mmCIF file of C-alpha atoms in Angstrom:
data_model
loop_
_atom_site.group_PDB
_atom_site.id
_atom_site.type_symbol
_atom_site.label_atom_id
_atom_site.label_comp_id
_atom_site.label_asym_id
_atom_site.label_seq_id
_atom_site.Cartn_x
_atom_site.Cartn_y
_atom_site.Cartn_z
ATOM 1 C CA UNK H 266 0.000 0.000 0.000
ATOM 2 C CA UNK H 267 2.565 2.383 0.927
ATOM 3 C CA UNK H 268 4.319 1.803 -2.683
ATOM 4 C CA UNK H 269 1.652 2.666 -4.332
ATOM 5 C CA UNK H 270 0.985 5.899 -2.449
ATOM 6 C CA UNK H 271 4.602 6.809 -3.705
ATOM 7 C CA UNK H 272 4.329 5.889 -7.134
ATOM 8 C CA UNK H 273 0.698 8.028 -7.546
ATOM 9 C CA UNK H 274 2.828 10.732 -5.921
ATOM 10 C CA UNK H 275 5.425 10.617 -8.439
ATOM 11 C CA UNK H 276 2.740 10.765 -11.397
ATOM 12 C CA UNK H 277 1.024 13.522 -10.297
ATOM 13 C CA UNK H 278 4.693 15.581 -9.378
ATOM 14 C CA UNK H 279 5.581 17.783 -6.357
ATOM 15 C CA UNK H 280 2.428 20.287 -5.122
ATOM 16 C CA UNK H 281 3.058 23.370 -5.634
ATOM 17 C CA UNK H 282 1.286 24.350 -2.079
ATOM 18 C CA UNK H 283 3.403 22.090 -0.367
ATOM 19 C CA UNK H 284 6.826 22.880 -1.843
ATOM 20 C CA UNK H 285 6.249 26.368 -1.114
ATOM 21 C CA UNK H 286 5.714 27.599 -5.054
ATOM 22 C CA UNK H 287 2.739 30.144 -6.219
ATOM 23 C CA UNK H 288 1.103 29.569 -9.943
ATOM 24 C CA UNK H 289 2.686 30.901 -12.596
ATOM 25 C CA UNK H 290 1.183 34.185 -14.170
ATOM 26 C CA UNK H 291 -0.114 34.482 -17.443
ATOM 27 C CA UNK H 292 -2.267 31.629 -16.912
ATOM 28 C CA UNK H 293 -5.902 31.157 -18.894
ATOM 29 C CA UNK H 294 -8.259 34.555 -17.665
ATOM 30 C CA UNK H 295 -11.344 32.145 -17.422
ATOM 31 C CA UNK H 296 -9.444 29.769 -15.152
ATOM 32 C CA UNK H 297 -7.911 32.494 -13.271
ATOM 33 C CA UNK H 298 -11.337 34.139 -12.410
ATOM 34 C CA UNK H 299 -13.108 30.672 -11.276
ATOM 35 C CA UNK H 300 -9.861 30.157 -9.051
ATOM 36 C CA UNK H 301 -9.157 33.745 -7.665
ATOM 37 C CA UNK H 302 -11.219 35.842 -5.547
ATOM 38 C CA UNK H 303 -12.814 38.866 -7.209
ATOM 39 C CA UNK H 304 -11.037 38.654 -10.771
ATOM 40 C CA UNK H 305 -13.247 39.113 -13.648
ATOM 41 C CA UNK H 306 -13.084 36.856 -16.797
ATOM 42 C CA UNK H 307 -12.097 38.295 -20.591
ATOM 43 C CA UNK H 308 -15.256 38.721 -22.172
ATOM 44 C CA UNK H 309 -13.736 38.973 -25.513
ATOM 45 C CA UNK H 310 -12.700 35.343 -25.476
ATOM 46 C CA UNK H 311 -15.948 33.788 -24.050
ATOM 47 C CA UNK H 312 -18.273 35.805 -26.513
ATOM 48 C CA UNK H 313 -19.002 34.754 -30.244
ATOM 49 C CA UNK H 314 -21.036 36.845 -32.182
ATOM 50 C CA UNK H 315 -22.658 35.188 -35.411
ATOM 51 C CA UNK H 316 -23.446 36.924 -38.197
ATOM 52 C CA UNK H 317 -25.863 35.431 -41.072
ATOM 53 C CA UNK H 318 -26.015 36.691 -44.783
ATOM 54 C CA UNK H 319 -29.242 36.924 -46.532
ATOM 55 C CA UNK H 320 -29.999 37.909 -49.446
ATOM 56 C CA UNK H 321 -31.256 41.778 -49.892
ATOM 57 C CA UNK H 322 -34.885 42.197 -49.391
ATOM 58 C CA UNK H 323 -34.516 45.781 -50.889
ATOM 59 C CA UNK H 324 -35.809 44.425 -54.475
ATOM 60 C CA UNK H 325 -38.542 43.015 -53.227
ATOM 61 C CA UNK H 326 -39.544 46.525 -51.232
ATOM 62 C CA UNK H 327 -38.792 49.080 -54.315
ATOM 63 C CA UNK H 328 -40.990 46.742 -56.507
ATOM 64 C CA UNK H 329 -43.681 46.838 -54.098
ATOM 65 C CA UNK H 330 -43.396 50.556 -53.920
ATOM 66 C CA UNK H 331 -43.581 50.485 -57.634
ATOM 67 C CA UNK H 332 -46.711 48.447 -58.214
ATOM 68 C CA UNK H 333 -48.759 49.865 -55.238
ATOM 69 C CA UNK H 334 -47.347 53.455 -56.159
ATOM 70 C CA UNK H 335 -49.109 52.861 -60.357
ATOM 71 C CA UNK H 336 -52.299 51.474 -59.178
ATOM 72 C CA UNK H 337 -53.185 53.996 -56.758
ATOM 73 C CA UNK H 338 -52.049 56.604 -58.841
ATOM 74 C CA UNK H 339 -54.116 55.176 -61.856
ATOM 75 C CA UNK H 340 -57.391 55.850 -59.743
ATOM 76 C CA UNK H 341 -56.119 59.506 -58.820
ATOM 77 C CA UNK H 342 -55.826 59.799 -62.658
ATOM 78 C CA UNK H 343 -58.928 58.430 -63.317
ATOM 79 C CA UNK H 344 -57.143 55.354 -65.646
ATOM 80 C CA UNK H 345 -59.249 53.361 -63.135
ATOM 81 C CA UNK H 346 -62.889 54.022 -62.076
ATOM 82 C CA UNK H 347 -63.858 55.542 -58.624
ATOM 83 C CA UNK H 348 -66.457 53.071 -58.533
ATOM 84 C CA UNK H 349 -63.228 50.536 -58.080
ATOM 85 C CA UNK H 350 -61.978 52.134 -55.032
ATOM 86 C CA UNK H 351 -62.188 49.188 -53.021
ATOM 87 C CA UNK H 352 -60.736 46.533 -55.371
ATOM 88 C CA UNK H 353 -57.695 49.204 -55.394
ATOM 89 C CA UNK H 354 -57.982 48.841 -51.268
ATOM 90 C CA UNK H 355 -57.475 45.499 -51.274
ATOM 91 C CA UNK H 356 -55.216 45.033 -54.170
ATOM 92 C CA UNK H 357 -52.665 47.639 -52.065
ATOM 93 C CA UNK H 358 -53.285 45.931 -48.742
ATOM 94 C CA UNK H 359 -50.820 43.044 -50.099
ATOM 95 C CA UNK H 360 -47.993 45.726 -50.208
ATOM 96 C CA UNK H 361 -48.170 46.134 -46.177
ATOM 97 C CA UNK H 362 -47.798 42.343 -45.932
ATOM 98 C CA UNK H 363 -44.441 42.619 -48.230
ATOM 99 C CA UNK H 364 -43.093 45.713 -47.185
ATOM 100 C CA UNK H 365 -43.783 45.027 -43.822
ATOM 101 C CA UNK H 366 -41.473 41.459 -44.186
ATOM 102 C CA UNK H 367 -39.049 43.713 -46.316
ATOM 103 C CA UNK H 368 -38.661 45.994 -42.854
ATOM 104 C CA UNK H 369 -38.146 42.812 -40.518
ATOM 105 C CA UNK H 370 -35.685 41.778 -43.121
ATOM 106 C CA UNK H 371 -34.243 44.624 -43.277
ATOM 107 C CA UNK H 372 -34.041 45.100 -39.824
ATOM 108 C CA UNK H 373 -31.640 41.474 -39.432
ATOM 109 C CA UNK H 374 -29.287 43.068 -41.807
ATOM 110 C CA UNK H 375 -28.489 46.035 -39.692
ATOM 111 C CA UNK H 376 -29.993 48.732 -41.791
ATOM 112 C CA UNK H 377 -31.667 50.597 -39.936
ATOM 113 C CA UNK H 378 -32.770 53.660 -42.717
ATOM 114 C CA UNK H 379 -33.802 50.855 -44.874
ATOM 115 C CA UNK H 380 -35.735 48.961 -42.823
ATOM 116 C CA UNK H 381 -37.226 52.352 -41.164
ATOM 117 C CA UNK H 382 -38.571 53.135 -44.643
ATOM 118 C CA UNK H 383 -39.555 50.094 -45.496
ATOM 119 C CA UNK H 384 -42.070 49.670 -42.632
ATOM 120 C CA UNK H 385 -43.479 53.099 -42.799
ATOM 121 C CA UNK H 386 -44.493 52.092 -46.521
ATOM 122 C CA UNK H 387 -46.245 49.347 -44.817
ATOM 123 C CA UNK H 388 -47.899 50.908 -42.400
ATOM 124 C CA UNK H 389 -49.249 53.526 -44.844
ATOM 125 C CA UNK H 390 -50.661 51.222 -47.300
ATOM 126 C CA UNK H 391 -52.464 49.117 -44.875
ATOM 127 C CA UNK H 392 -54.559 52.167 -43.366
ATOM 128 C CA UNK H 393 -54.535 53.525 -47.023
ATOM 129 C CA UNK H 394 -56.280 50.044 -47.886
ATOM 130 C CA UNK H 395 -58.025 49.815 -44.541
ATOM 131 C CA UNK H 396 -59.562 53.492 -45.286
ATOM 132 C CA UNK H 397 -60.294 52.993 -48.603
ATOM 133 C CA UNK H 398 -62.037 49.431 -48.399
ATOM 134 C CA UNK H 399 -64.009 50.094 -45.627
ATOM 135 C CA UNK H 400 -65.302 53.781 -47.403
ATOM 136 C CA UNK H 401 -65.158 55.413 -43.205
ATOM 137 C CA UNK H 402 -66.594 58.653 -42.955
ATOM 138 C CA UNK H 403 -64.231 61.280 -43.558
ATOM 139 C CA UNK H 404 -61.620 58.717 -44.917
ATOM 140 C CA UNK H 405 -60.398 61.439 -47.640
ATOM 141 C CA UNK H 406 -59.652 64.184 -44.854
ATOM 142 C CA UNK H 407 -58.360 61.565 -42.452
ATOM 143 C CA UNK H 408 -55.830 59.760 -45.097
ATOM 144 C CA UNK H 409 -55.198 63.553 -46.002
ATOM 145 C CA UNK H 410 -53.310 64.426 -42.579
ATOM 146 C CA UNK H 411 -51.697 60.796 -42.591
ATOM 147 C CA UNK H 412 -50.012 61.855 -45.771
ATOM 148 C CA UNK H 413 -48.963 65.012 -44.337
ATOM 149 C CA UNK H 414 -47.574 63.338 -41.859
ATOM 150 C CA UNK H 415 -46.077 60.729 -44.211
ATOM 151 C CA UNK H 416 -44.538 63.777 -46.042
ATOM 152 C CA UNK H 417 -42.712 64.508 -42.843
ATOM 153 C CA UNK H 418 -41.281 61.214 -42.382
ATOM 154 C CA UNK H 419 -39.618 60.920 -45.555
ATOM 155 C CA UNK H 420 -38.204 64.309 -45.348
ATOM 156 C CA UNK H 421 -36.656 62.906 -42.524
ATOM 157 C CA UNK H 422 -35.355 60.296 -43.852
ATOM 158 C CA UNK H 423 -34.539 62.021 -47.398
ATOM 159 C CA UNK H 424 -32.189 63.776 -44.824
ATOM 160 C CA UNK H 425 -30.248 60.702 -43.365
ATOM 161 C CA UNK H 426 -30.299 58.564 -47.042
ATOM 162 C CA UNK H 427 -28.202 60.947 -49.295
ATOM 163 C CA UNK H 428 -24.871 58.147 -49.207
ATOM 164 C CA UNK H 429 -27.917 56.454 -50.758
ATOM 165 C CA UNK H 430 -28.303 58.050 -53.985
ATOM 166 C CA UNK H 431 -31.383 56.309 -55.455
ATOM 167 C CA UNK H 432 -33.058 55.587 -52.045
ATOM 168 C CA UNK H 433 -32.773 59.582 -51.986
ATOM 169 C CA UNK H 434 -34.179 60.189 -55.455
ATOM 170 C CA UNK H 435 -36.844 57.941 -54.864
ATOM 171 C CA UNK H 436 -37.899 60.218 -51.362
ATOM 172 C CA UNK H 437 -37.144 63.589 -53.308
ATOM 173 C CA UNK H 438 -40.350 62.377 -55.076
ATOM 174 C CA UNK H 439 -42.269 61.332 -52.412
ATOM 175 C CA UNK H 440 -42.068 64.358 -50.433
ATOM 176 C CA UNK H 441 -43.581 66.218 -53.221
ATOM 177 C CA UNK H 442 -46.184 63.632 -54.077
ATOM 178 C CA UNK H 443 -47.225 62.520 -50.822
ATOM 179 C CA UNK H 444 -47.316 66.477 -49.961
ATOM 180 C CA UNK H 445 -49.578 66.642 -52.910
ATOM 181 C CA UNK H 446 -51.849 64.003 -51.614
ATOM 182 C CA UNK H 447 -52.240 65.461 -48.378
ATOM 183 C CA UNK H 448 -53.781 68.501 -49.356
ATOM 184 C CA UNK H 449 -55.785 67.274 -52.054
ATOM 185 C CA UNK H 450 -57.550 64.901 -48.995
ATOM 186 C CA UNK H 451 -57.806 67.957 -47.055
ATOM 187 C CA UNK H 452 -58.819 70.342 -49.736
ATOM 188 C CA UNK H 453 -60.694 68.120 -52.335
ATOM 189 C CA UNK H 454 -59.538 69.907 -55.176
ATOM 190 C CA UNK H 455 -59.802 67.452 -58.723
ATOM 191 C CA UNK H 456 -56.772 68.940 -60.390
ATOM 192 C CA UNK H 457 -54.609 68.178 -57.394
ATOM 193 C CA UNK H 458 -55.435 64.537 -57.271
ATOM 194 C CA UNK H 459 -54.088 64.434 -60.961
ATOM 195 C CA UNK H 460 -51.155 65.988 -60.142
ATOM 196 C CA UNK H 461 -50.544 63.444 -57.149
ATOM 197 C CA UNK H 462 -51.553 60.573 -59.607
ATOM 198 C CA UNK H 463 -48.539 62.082 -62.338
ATOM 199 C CA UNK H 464 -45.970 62.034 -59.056
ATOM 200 C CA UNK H 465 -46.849 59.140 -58.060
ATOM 201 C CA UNK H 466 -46.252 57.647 -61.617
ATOM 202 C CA UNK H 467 -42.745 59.169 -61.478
ATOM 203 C CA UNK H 468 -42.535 58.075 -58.116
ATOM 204 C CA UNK H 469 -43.152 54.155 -59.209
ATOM 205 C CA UNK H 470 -40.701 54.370 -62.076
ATOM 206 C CA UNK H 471 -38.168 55.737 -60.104
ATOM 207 C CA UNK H 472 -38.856 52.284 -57.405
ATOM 208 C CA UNK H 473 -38.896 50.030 -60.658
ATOM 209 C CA UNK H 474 -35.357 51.446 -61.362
ATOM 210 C CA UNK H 475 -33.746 51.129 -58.315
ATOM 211 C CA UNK H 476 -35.314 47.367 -57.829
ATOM 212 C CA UNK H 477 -33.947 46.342 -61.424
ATOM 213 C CA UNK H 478 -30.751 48.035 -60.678
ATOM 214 C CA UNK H 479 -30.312 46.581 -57.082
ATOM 215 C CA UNK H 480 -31.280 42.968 -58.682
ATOM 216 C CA UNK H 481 -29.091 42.984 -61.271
ATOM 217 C CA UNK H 482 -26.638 43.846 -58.536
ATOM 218 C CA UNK H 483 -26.733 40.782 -56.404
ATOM 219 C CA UNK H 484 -26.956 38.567 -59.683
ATOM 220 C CA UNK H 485 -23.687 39.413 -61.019
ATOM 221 C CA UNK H 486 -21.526 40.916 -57.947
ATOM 222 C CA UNK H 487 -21.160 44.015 -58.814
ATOM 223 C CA UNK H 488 -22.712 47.259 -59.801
ATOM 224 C CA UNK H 489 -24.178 47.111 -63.245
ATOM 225 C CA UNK H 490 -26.469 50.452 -63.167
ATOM 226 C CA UNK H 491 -26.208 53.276 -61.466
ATOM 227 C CA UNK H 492 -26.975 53.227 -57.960
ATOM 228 C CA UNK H 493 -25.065 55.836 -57.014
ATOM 229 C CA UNK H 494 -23.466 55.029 -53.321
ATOM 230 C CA UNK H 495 -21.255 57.225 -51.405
ATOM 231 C CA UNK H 496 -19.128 57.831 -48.082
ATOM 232 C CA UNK H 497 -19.323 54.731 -45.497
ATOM 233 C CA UNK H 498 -22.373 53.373 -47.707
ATOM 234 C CA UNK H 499 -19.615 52.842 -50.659
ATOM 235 C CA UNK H 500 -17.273 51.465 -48.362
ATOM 236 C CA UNK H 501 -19.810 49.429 -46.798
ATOM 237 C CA UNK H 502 -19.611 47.441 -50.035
ATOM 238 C CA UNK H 503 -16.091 47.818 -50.831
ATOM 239 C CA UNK H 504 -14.460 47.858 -47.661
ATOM 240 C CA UNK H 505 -12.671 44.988 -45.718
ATOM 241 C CA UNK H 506 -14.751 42.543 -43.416
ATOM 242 C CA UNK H 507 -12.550 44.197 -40.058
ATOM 243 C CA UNK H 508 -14.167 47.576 -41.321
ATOM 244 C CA UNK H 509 -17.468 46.001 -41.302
ATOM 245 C CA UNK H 510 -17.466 44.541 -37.893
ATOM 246 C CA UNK H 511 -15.759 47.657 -36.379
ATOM 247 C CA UNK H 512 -17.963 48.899 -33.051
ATOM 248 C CA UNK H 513 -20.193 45.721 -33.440
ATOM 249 C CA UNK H 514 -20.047 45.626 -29.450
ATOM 250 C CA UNK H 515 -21.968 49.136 -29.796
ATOM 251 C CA UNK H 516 -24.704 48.266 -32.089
ATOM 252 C CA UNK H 517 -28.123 47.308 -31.134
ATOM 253 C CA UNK H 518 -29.047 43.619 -30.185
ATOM 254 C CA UNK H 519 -25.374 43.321 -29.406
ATOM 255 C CA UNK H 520 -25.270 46.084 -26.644
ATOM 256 C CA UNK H 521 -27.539 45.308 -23.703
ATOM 257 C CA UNK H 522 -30.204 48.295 -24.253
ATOM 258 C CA UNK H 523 -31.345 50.139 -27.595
#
């Protein structure tokens, strides 16, 4: 019995407690904090943060914007009867459902303007179609200060998109159109509704454009019309992966509040 004792003793090699010794520094942080009193482990090397491509929903949204943008603007320019009014509701309440997956979408990929835009699109068209569908009382005057409003918001956000150059083009028009809109609810003026109906024409040729372009895009890897990118949205797609993942502990649903 007692030779056995000595041989497990000279496996396992001196203790460092008992010959007097104290651990070596430089040892592994997570180790070190389970072991020591009050030290803190490296956070960096316990935390993995995954990050999934998908493939740009932004075709999908500016075609959307397109089609809904026509049709309306076909009954404000009398190309479609104003006894149709409510097959145009519910033909436009199909945009909210893919605009409004567009902004989730877009929302996963970390772009924030994009996805912001994307869902107030959505929300518009559904009480556009909601409005419109059910014929409410005072539904013109009512979606009248909603686009107001809506002009607001993409002024806003015609302010933040510039590095963006078509997302910007396409919100130079809306301002206008959706300003256009607005009063014409409000005011009931004819000739106003036709001039909302021409912008909003413009307004759906510009989204057509900018879905092509940004499809034609992902299909062959690089730019292949003019999209027109700038500052950090140029090097967002040029730059190196390290630039991309620069500050990611920052960003929201990394960092702990929004």
């Amino acid at each position: 019995m007692l030779a056995a004792t000595s041989e497990d003793e000279r496996l396992r090699g001196p203790d460092p407690a008992a010959a007097g010794t104290e651990t070596p520094t430089g040892t592994d942080p997570v180790a070190g904090a389970s072991a020591g009193a009050g030290a803190e482990p490296d956070v960096h090397t316990m935390t993995r943060i995954t990050l999934r491509p998908i493939a740009s929903p932004m075709p999908l949204g500016f075609f959307t914007v397109a089609i809904s943008s026509v049709v309306t603007s076909s009954l404000q320019l009398g190309l479609i009867d104003s006894a149709n009014r409510q097959a145009v509701a519910l033909t436009v309440f199909s945009a909210f459902v893919l605009q409004l997956l567009v902004s989730i979408l877009a929302f996963g990929a970390r772009d924030v303007i994009a996805a912001t835009l994307m869902g107030g699109f959505a929300g518009a068209w559904l009480a556009n179609g909601l409005v419109t569908s059910a014929d409410a009382h005072g539904g013109a005057q009512v979606l009248g200060v909603l686009n107001l409003v809506f002009t607001v918001f993409a002024a806003l956000m015609a302010s933040v998109a510039r590095p963006k150059k078509v997302l910007w083009l396409l919100l130079l028009i809306a301002v206008p159109r959706y300003f256009v809109a607005g009063v014409h609810g409000l005011s009931g003026v004819a000739w106003l509704g036709h001039v909302a109906g021409a912008l909003g024409m413009l307004l759906g040729a510009v989204a057509m454009y900018a879905a092509y372009a940004l499809m034609l895009e992902e299909l062959r890897g690089r730019e292949a019309l003019w999209i027109g990118r700038s500052g950090h949205v140029r090097d967002a797609m040029h730059g190196r992966l390290a630039d991309q993942l620069s500050r990611l502990e920052q960003q929201a649903g990394v960092r702990r509040t929004l």
